[in-house]
Each structure stands twice: as structure tokens, then as C-alpha cells.
CSV table of C-alpha atoms and ligand atoms in Angstrom, one decimal:
chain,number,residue,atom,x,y,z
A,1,UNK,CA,9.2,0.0,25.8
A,2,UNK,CA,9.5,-3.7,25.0
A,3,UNK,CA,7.5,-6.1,23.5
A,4,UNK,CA,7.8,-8.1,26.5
A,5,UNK,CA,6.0,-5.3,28.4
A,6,UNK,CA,3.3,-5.7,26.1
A,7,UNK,CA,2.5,-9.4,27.6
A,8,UNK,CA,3.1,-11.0,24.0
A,9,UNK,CA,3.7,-14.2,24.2
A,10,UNK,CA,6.7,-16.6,24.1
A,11,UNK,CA,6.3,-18.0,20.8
A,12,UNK,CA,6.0,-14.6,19.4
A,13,UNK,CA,8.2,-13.5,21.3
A,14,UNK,CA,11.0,-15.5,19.8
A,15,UNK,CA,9.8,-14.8,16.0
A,16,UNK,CA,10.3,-11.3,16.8
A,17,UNK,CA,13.6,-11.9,18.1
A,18,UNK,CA,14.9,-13.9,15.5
A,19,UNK,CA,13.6,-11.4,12.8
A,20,UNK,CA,15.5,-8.6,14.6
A,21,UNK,CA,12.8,-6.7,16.1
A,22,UNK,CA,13.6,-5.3,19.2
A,23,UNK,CA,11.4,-2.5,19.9
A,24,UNK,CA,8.1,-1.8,19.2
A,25,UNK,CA,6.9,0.5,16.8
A,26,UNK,CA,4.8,3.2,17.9
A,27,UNK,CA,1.3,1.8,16.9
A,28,UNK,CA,2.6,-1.8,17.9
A,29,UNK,CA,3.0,0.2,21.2
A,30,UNK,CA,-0.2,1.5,21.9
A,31,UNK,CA,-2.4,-0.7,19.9
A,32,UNK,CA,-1.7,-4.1,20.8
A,33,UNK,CA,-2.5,-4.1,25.1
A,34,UNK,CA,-6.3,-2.7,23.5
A,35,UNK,CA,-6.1,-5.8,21.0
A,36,UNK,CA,-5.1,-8.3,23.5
A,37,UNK,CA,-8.2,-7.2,25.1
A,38,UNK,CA,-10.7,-7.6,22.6
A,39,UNK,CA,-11.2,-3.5,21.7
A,40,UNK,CA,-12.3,-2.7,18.2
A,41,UNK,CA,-9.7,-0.5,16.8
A,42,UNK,CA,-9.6,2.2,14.2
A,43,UNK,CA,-5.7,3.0,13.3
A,44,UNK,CA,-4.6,5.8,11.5
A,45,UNK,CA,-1.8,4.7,10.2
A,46,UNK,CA,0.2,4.4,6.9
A,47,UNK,CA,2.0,1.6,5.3
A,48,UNK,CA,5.7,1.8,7.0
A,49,UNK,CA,4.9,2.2,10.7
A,50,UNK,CA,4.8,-1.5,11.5
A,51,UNK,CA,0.8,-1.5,11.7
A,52,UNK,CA,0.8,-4.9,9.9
A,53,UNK,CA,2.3,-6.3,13.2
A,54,UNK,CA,-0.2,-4.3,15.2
A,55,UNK,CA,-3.0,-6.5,14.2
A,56,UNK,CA,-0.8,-9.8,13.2
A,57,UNK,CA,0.8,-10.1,16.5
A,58,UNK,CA,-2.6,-9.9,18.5
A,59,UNK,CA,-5.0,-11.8,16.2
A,60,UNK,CA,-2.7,-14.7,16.8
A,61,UNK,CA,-1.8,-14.5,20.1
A,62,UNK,CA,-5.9,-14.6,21.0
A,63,UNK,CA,-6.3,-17.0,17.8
A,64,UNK,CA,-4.0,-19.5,19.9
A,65,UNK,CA,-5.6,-18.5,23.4
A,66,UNK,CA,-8.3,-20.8,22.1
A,67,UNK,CA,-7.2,-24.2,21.0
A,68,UNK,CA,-9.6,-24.3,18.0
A,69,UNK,CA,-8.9,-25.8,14.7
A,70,UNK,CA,-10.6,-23.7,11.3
A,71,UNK,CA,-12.9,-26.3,9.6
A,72,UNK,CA,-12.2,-26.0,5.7
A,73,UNK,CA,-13.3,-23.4,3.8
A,74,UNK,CA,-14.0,-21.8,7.5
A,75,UNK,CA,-11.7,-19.6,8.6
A,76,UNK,CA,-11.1,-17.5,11.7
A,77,UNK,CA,-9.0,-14.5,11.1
A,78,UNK,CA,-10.0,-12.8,8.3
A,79,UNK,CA,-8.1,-9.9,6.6
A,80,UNK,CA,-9.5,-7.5,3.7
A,81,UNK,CA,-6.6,-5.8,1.4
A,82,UNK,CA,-7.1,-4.0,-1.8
A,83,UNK,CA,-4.3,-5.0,-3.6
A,84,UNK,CA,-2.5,-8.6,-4.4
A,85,UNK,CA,0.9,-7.3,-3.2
A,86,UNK,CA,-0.6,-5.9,0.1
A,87,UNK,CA,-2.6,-8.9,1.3
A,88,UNK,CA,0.7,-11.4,-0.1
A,89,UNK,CA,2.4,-9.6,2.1
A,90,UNK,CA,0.3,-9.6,5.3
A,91,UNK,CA,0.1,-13.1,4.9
A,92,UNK,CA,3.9,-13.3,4.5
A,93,UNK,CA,3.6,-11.5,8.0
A,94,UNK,CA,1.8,-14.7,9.7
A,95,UNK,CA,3.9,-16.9,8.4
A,96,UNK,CA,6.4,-14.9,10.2
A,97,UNK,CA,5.3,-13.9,13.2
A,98,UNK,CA,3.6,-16.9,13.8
A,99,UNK,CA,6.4,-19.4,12.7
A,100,UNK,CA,6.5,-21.2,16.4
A,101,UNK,CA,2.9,-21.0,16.2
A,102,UNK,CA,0.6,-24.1,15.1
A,103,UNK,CA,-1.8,-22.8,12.8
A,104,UNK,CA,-2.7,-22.2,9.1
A,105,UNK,CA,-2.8,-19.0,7.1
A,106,UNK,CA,-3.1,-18.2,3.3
A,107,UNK,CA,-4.0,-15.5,1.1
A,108,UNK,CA,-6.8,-15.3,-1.8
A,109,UNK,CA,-6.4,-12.7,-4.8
A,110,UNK,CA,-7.5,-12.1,-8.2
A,111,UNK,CA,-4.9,-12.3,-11.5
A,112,UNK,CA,-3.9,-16.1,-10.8
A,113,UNK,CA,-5.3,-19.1,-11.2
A,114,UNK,CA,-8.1,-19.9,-7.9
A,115,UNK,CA,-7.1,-23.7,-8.4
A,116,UNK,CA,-4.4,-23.3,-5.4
A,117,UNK,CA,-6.3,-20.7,-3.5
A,118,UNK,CA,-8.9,-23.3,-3.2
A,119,UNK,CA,-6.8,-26.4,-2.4
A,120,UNK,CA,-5.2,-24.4,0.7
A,121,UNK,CA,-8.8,-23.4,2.0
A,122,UNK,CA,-10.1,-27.2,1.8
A,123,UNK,CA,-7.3,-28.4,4.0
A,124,UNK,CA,-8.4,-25.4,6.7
A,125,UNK,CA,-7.5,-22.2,7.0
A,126,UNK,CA,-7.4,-20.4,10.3
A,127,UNK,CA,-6.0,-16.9,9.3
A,128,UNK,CA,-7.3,-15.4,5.7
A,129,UNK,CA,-6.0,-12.8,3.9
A,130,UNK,CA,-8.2,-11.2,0.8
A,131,UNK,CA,-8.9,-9.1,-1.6
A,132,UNK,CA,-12.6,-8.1,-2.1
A,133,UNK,CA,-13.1,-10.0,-5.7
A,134,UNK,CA,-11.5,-12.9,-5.5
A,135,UNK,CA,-13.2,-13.3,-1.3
A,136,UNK,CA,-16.6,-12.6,-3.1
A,137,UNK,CA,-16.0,-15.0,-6.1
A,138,UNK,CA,-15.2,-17.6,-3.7
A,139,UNK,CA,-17.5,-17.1,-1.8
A,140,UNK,CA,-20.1,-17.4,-4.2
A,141,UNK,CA,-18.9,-20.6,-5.7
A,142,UNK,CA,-19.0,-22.0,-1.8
A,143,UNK,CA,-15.3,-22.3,-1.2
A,144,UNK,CA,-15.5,-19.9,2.2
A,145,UNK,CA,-17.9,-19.4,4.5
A,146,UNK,CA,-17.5,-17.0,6.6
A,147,UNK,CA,-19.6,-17.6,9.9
A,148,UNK,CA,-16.9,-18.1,12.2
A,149,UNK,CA,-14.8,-15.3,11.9
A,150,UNK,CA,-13.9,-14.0,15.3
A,151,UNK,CA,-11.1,-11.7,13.9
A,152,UNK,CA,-11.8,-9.1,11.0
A,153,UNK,CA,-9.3,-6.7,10.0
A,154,UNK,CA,-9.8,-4.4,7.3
A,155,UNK,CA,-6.5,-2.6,6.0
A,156,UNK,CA,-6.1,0.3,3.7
A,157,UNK,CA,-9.5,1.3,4.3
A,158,UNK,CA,-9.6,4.4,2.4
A,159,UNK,CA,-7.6,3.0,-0.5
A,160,UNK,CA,-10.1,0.7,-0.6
A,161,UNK,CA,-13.1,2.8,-1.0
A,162,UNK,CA,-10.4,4.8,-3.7
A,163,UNK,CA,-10.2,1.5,-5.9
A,164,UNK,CA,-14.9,1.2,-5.9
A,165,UNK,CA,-15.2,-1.5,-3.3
A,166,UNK,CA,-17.3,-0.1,-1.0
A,167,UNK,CA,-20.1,-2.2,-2.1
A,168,UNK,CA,-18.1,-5.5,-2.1
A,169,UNK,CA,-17.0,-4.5,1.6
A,170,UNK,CA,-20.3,-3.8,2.6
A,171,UNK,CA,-21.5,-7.5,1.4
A,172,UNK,CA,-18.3,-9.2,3.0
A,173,UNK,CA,-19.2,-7.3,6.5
A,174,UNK,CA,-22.8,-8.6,5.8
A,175,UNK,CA,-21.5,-12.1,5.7
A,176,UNK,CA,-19.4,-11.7,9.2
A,177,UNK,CA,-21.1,-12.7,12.6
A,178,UNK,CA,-22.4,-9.6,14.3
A,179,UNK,CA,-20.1,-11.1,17.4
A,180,UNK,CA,-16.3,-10.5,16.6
A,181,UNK,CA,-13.1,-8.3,16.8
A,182,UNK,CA,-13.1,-5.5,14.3
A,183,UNK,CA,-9.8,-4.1,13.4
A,184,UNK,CA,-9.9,-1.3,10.9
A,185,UNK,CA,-7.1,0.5,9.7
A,186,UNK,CA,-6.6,3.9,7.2
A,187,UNK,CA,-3.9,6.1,5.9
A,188,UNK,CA,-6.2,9.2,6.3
A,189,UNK,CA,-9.2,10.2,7.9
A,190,UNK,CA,-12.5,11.7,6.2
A,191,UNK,CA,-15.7,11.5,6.7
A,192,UNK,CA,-16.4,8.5,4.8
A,193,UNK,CA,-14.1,6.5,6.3
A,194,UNK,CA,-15.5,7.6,9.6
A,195,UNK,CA,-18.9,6.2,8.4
A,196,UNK,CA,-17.4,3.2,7.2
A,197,UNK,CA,-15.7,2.4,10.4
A,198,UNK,CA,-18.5,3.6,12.7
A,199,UNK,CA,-20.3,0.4,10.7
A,200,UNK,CA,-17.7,-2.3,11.5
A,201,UNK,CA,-17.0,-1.2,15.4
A,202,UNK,CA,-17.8,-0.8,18.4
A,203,UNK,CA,-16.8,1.5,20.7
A,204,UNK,CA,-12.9,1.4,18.9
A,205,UNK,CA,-9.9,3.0,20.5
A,206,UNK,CA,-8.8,5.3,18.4
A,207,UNK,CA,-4.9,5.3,17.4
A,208,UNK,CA,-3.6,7.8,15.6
A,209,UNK,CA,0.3,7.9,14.2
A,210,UNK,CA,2.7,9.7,12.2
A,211,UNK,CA,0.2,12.3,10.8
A,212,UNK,CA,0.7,12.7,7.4
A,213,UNK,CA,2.5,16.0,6.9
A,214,UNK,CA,5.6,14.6,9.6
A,215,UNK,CA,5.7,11.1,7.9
A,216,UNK,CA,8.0,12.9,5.2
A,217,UNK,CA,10.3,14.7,7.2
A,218,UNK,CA,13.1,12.1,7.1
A,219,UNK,CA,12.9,12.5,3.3
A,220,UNK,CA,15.0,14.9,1.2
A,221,UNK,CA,12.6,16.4,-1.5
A,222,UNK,CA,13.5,18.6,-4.2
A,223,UNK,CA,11.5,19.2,-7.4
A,224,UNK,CA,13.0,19.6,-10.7
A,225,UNK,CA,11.0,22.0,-13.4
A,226,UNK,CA,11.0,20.0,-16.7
A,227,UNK,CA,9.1,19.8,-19.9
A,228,UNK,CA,7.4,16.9,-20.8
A,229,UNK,CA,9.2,15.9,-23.7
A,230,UNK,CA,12.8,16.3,-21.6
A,231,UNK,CA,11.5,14.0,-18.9
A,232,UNK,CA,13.3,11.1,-20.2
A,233,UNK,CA,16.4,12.8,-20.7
A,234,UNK,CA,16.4,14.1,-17.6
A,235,UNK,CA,15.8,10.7,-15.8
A,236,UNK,CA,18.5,8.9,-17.4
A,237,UNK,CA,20.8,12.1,-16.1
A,238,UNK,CA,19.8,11.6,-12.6
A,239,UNK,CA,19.9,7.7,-13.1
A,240,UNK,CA,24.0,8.2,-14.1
A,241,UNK,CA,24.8,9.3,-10.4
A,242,UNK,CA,26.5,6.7,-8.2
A,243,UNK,CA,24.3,7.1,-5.4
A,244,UNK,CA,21.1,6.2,-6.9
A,245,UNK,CA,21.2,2.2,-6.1
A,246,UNK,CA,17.5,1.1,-5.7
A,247,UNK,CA,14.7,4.2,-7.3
A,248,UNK,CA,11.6,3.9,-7.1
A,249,UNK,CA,10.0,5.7,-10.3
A,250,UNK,CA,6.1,6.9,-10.2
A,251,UNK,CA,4.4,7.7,-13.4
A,252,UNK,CA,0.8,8.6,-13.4
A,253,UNK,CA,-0.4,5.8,-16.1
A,254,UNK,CA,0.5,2.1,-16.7
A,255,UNK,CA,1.3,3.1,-20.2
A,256,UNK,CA,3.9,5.8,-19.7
A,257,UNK,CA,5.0,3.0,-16.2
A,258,UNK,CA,5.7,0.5,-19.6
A,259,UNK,CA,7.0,3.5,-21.8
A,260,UNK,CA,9.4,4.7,-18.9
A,261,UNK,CA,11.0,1.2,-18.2
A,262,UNK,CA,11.8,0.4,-21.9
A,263,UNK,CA,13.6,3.9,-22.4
A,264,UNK,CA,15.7,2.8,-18.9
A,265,UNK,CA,16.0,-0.8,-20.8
A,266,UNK,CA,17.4,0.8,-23.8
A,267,UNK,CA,19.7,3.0,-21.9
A,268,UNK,CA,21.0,-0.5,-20.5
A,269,UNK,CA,19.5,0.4,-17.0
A,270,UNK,CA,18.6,-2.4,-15.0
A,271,UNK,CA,14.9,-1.8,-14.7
A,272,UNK,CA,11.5,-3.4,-15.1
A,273,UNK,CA,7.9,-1.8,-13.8
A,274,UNK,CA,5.0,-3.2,-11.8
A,275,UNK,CA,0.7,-2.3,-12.8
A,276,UNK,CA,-2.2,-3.9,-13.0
A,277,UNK,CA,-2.2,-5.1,-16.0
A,278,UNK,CA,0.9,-7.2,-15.5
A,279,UNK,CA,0.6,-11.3,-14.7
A,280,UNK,CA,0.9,-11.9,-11.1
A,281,UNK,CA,4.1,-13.6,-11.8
A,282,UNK,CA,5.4,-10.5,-14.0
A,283,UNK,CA,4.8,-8.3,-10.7
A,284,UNK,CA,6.4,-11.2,-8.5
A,285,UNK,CA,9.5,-11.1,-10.6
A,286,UNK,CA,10.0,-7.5,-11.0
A,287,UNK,CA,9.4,-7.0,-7.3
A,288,UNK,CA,11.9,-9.8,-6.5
A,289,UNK,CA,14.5,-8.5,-9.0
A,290,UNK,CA,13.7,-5.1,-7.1
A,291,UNK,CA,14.1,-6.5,-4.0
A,292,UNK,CA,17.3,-8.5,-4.4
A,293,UNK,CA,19.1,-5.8,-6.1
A,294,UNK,CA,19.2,-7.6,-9.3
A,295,UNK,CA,17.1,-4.2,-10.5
A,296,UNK,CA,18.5,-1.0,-9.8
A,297,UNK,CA,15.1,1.0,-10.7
A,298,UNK,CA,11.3,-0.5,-10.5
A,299,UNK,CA,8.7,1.5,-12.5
A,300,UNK,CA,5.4,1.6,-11.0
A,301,UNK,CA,2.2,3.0,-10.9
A,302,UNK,CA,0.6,4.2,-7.7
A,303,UNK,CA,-1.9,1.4,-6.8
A,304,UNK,CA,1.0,-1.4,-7.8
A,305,UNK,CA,3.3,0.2,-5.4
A,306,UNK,CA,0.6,0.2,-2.8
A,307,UNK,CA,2.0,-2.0,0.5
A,308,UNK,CA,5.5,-2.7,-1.6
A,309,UNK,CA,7.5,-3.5,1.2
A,310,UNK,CA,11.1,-2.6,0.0
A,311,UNK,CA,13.7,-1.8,1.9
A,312,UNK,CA,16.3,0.4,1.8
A,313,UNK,CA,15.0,2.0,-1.5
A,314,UNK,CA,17.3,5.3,-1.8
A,315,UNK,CA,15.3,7.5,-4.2
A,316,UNK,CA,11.8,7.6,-5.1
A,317,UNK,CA,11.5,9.6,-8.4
A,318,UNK,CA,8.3,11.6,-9.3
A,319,UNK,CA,8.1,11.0,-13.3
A,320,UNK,CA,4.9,12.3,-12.9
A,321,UNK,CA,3.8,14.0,-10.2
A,322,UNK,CA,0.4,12.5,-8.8
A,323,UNK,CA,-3.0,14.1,-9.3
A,324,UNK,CA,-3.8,13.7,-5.6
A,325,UNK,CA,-1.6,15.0,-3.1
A,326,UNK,CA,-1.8,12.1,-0.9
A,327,UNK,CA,-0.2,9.8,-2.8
A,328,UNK,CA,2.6,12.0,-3.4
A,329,UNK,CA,2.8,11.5,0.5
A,330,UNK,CA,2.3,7.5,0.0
A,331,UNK,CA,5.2,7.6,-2.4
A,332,UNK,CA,7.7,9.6,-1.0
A,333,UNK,CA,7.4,7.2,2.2
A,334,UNK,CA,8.7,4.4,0.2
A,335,UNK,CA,12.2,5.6,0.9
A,336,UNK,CA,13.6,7.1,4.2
A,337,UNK,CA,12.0,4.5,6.2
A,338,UNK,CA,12.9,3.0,9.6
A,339,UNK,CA,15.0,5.8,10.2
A,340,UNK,CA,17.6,5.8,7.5
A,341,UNK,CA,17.0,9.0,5.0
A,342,UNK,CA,15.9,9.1,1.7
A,343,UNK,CA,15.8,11.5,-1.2
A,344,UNK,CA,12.9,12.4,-3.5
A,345,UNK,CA,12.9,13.7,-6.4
A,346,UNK,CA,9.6,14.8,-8.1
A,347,UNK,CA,9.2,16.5,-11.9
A,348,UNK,CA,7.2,19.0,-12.7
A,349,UNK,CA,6.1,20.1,-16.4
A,350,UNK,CA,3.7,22.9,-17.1
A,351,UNK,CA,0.7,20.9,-16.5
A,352,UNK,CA,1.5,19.3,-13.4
A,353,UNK,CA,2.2,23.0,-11.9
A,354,UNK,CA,-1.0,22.7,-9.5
A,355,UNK,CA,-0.5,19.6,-8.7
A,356,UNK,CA,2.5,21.0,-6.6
A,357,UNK,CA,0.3,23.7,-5.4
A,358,UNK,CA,-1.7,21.0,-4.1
A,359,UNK,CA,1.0,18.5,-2.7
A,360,UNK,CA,3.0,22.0,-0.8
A,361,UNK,CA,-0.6,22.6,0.7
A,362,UNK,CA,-0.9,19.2,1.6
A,363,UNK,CA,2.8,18.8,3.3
A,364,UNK,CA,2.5,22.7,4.6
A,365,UNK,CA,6.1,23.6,3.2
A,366,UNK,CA,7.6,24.6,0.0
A,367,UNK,CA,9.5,22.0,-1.5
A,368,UNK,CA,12.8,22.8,-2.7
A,369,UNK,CA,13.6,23.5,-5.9
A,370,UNK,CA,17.0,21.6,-7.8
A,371,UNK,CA,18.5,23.3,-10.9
A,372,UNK,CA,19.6,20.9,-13.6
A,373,UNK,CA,20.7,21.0,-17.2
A,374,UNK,CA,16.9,21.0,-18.3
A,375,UNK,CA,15.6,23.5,-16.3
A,376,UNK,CA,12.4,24.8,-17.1
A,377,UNK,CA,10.9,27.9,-16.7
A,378,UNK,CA,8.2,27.7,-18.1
A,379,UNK,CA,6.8,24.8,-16.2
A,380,UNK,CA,7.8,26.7,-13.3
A,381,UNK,CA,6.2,29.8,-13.7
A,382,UNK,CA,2.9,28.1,-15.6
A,383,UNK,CA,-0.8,29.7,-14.3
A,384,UNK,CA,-3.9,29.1,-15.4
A,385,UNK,CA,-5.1,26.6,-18.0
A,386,UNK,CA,-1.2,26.2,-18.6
A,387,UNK,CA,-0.5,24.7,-15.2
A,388,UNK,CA,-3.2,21.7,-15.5
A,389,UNK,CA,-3.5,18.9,-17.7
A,390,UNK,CA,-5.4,19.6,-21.0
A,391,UNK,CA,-8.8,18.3,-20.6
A,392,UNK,CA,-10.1,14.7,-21.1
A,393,UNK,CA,-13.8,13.7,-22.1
A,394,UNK,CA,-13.0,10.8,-19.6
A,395,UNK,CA,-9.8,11.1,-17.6
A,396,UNK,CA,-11.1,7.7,-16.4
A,397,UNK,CA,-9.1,7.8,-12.8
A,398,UNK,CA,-11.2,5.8,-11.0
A,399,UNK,CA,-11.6,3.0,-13.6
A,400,UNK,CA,-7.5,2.6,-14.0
A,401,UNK,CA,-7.3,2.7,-10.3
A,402,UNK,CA,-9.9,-0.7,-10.6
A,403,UNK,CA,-7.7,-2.1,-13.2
A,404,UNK,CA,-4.7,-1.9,-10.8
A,405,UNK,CA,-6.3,-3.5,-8.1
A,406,UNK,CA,-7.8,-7.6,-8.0
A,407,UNK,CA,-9.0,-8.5,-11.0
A,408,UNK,CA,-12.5,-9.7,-11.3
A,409,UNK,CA,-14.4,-10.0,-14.4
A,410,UNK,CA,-17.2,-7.7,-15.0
A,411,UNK,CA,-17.7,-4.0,-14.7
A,412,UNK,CA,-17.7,-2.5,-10.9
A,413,UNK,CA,-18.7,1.3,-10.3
A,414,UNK,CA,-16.7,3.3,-8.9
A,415,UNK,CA,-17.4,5.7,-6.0
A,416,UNK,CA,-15.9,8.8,-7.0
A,417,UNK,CA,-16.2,10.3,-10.5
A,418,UNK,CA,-13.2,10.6,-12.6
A,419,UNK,CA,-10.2,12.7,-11.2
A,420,UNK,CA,-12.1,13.6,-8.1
A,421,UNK,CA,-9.7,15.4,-5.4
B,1,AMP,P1,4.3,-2.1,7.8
B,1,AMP,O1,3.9,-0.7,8.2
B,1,AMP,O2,3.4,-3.1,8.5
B,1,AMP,O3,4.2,-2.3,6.3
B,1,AMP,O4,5.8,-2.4,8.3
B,1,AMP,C1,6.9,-1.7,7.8
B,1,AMP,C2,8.2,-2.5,8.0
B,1,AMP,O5,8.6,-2.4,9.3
B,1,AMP,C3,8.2,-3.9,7.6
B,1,AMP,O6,9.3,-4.2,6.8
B,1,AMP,C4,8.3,-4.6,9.0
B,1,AMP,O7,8.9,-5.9,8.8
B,1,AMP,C5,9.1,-3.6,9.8
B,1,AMP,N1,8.8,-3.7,11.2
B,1,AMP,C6,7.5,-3.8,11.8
B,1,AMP,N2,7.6,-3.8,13.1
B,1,AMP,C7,8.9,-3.6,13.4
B,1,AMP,C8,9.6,-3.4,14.7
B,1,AMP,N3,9.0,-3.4,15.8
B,1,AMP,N4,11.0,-3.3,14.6
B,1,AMP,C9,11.6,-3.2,13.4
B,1,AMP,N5,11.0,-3.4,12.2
B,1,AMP,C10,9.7,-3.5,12.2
């Protein structure tokens, strides 16, 4: 299969060409001749699998089918992402795949200044990418209108409902036309997401790739039994080995994201870490330095690393392991991508014991165990109250997941209560 066969046109064509691309991906594959048709979709499909080209490539090859020009504050495409790095990045992706293309495209998202934001939109944008706060805000203060959308795409789905924005979806769907293309994509499938989508679409195809359990298989993964208070040590051991040239480090909290890149700093590691409570310009650099290799490791917590578009990151280390065994899944797929193999390493202390449970259920396979000089075995071998984390009044999951995502002033409930699996 080529994209040729897919009756994309020239100008694409040619972008995809001169960014290497020679084949397309599966979802590219079988969800773009339904796109170029007008279908609704509903993609399963995880960051990694080329889906942001899946709805790129056709929302502007039927953007430029008709020769209209986006009146300002008016645009035509419209995008909804639920973090800042995802939706820079899909609108990095119209810039492009639509670089022989005559149109405009820009992306609006909390933690910066609006002052830009609002300049692009006044001069006409025909492709919008957004985050649900900052869309709303702007919307409020009469900076978009969005009555002419023909093209709504809605990505990361189920993060989205993860970070409480189901109601600030539900009033940006209010605000669409009733007569557009709906494009709806999510890493995982449940019930809700199924109610959400059955809102926004009509009769969708429904494309499914990469179930989760197989999206791992190109990664090595080998847990390492630790104590908590040997983590560190045990990181900077790993860090010392030659083949560890761009990690990827998880930890469960912005705090201990902060706490782990100052011990790397300390140990003269080239390292800095991305969360929500960092400037937009702190995250920019950090991914940059990431990015051009001026970092060896990036820190992160799991909402900043959401739609991080890295490549060739060699090792994704587990700090902490996550309390939801999808996201171990969403991690570990940082690395091994496109083919090339990756290794993950996760740690386990006492307390994160059935969090493993959870994560083997989850990936149906036991994952293999590495011996190292902290071995232990009593986080191994932990049961009971030992192999959870000691109770919180307020674990307050949901409400850091909020604070890693587009900040907008004011309190915003959150769907699920705290720590929900
Ligand atoms: P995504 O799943 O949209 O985040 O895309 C993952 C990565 O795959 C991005 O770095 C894309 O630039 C890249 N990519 C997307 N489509 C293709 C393709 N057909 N061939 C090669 N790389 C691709």
C-alpha cells in the first residue's frame, strides 16, 4: 500500500515525500479512503501509530476541495486535545503536511499568555487546534465562533474525560453545527467513551489498531524489586550504563518528577523534567533539550508526557510504577517505536506490588524480573496492606491529573473520584 493508492493529493503528496514517509501506517491505511468520503470515524488508536495523519491528511485535502477562506475568529477545522504539548503538536502536523497547501492553522492552549492566540485567530484561521479551557475562555470573551466548523476532530478522547472535561466537551459539541464531519479518536474503549462518541457521530466506521496488549511487544520490559528509599540509588546505577542515551523517567507525582531530576542534576546527569505546573516555556525547553539530545534523561509525569512525540527514546524508566495499568502501557510505548526496539525498565517497592498485579493482567504476561545490586525481596514478595500504598484522606488523582492538563482558572469537577481504576 501507498499513499498514492489512497487518492491523496499532490500537494500532500509531496509533503509526505519530503518528510520521508513512504508508506502508510496502518490506521492512515484504512482510515483515510472513509475520511475522504465524509464518514464519521471512531479510531481506536494510541499515540504512535501515525493517527495524527489519519485525520490531518484528510481534513485538508477536503478543506482545500472547497476554495473557502476562514473569516476571523471563524474557523473550519477544529481539533480538541487535552494537553498543550498534544494539540502544539497536531498543529505542528498541519504546518507539515499541509506546507504546499494555502491555508492557515494555529493552536489555542492555556499556561501562556492569550495575547498571540488571539492575534493569529483575527487574521483567520482555517484549521484550530484546542484545548477545552482556553477554546471555552475564548470563546466566551468572543474571539471564536464556532458556526462554521465543517471538520471536528476530537483526540485522546478518553484522556480527556480522565483529566474532568467532559462537561467543557459537551458545551464545545453544543456550539458545533449539527451538519459536519466528526472524527473521534481514543486509546481505549469503555463504555463511556462509547456514549460519548455515539453523541458526536453518525453512523462512524469503526477502526480499530494495535490493541493494547500487542502495542508493547517490541519493547523489552523487565521490572526491578526496589525499596523506596534505594530508588534513587538504583536509578543513577542504571543511568551509568553506555547504552542508556535518551530515558524517559515516570514518577507518579510532579513533586517526586522535580525531586527525581535534581538528584540526576546533582549526580551531573543531564536531565530536566516536564508537569503541569511548569511555564509553557519551561516544558518547551526541556522537551527541546530532550529532543535534540542536549538532555540525556527527561523527567515526567504521566499527563505531561501525554502526545510527547520523541524519537528514538531508548529507555523508558518506571520510578514509580503507575496506579492504572494503562498508562504503564501509554508509557512503555514512548520507546520501541516505528519499529526500532526499546527497553523498559519499571520499579517496584512494596507498595506498588499490585500495581504489577494489575499492569501483568492488563498486558496478559508476566514481566521479567532483572536482579540488581538492590534487590529487594521484600517488595517482591509484599501481600496484603504491604503491597498497596498506605492510605490517603485524599489521594487527590483526579485533581493532579487537572493540574497537568490546560490551565484555566477556577475549580472544575472531575468525573471520577480519586484513584478510581
Ligand atoms: P502519531 O501516532 O500521530 O503521534 O505519530 C507517531 C509518529 O509517526 C510521528 O513522529 C509521525 O511523524 C510518524 N509518522 C506518521 N505517519 C507516518 C508514516 N506513514 N511513515 C512514517 N512515519 C510516520
Amino acid at each position: 500500500m501507498q499513499f498514492e493508492n489512497l487518492n491523496i493529493s499532490e500537494p500532500l503528496q509531496r509533503a509526505l515525500i519530503k518528510e520521508g514517509y513512504k508508506t502508510p501506517t496502518p490506521i492512515q491505511a484504512e482510515a483515510i479512503p472513509h475520511l475522504l468520503k465524509g464518514e464519521d470515524l471512531m479510531g481506536i488508536a494510541q499515540t504512535g501509530t501515525g493517527k495524527t495523519a489519519a485525520f490531518v491528511l484528510p481534513v485538508l485535502q477536503r478543506m482545500a476541495e472547497k476554495e473557502k477562506v476562514a473569516a476571523p475568529g471563524v474557523p473550519r477545522a477544529l481539533v480538541l486535545a487535552p494537553t498543550r504539548e498534544l494539540a502544539a503538536q497536531i498543529d505542528a502536523s498541519f504546518g507539515t503536511y499541509g506546507q504546499f497547501l494555502r491555508f492557515r492553522h494555529a493552536a489555542v492552549y492555556g499556561g501562556v499568555n492569550q495575547g498571540p492566540q488571539v492575534r493569529a485567530l483575527s487574521r483567520g484561521v482555517d484549521a484550530l487546534v484546542a484545548t477545552p479551557g482556553r477554546l471555552l475562555d475564548l470563546m466566551e470573551q468572543g474571539h471564536i465562533n464556532l458556526k462554521e466548523i465543517e471538520f471536528f476532530v476530537l483526540d485522546e478522547a478518553d484522556r480527556m474525560l480522565d483529566m474532568g472535561f467532559a462537561n467543557d466537551v459537551r458545551k464545545i459539541v453544543s456550539a458545533l453545527p449539527k451538519k459536519r464531519h466528526s472524527l473521534f479518536f481514543a486509546a481505549t474503549m469503555s463504555k463511556e467513551i462509547g456514549d460519548l462518541a455515539g453523541r458526536l457521530l453518525i453512523r462512524p466506521v469503526r477502526i480499530e489498531v494495535a490493541p493494547q496488549a500487542t502495542t508493547v511487544e517490541s519493547v523489552e520490559q523487565r521490572i526491578l524489586f526496589v525499596d523506596q528509599n534505594k530508588k534513587d540509588a538504583l536509578l543513577l546505577g542504571l543511568l551509568q550504563q553506555k547504552n542508556l542515551k535518551r530515558v524517559l523517567v515516570f514518577t507518579r507525582t510532579k513533586r517526586r518528577a522535580d525531586k527525581v531530576a535534581s538528584v540526576l542534576s546533582k549526580n551531573r546527569i543531564r536531565s530536566d523534567s516536564i508537569h503541569g505546573n511548569k511555564s509553557q516555556n519551561q516544558r518547551t525547553h526541556a522537551l527541546n533539550g530532550f529532543k535534540s539530545g542536549r538532555l540525556q534523561v527527561l523527567v515526567a509525569t504521566d499527563i505531561a508526557a501525554r502526545g510527547i512525540d520523541v524519537e528514538d527514546i531508548s529507555h523508558v524508566i518506571n520510578y514509580d510504577l503507575p496506579n492504572e495499568a494503562e498508562s504503564y502501557v501509554h508509557r512503555i510505548g514512548r520507546t520501541g517505536r516505528a519499529g526500532a526496539t526499546g527497553t523498559a525498565y519499571s520499579f517496584c517497592a512494596a507498595d506498588e506490588r499490585n500495581f504489577l498485579r494489575d499492569i501483568e493482567r492488563l498486558t496478559r504476561g508476566k514481566i521479567e524480573e532483572m536482579d540488581h545490586r538492590y534487590h529487594s525481596e521484600y517488595a517482591k514478595n509484599a501481600v496484603g496492606s504491604a503491597a498497596k500504598p498506605a492510605p490517603k484522606r485524599s489521594r487527590g488523582m483526579s485533581r493532579s491529573a487537572r493540574q497537568e492538563g490546560v490551565s484555566r482558572s477556577g475549580p472544575r469537577k472531575a468525573r471520577r473520584p480519586a484513584g478510581h481504576r
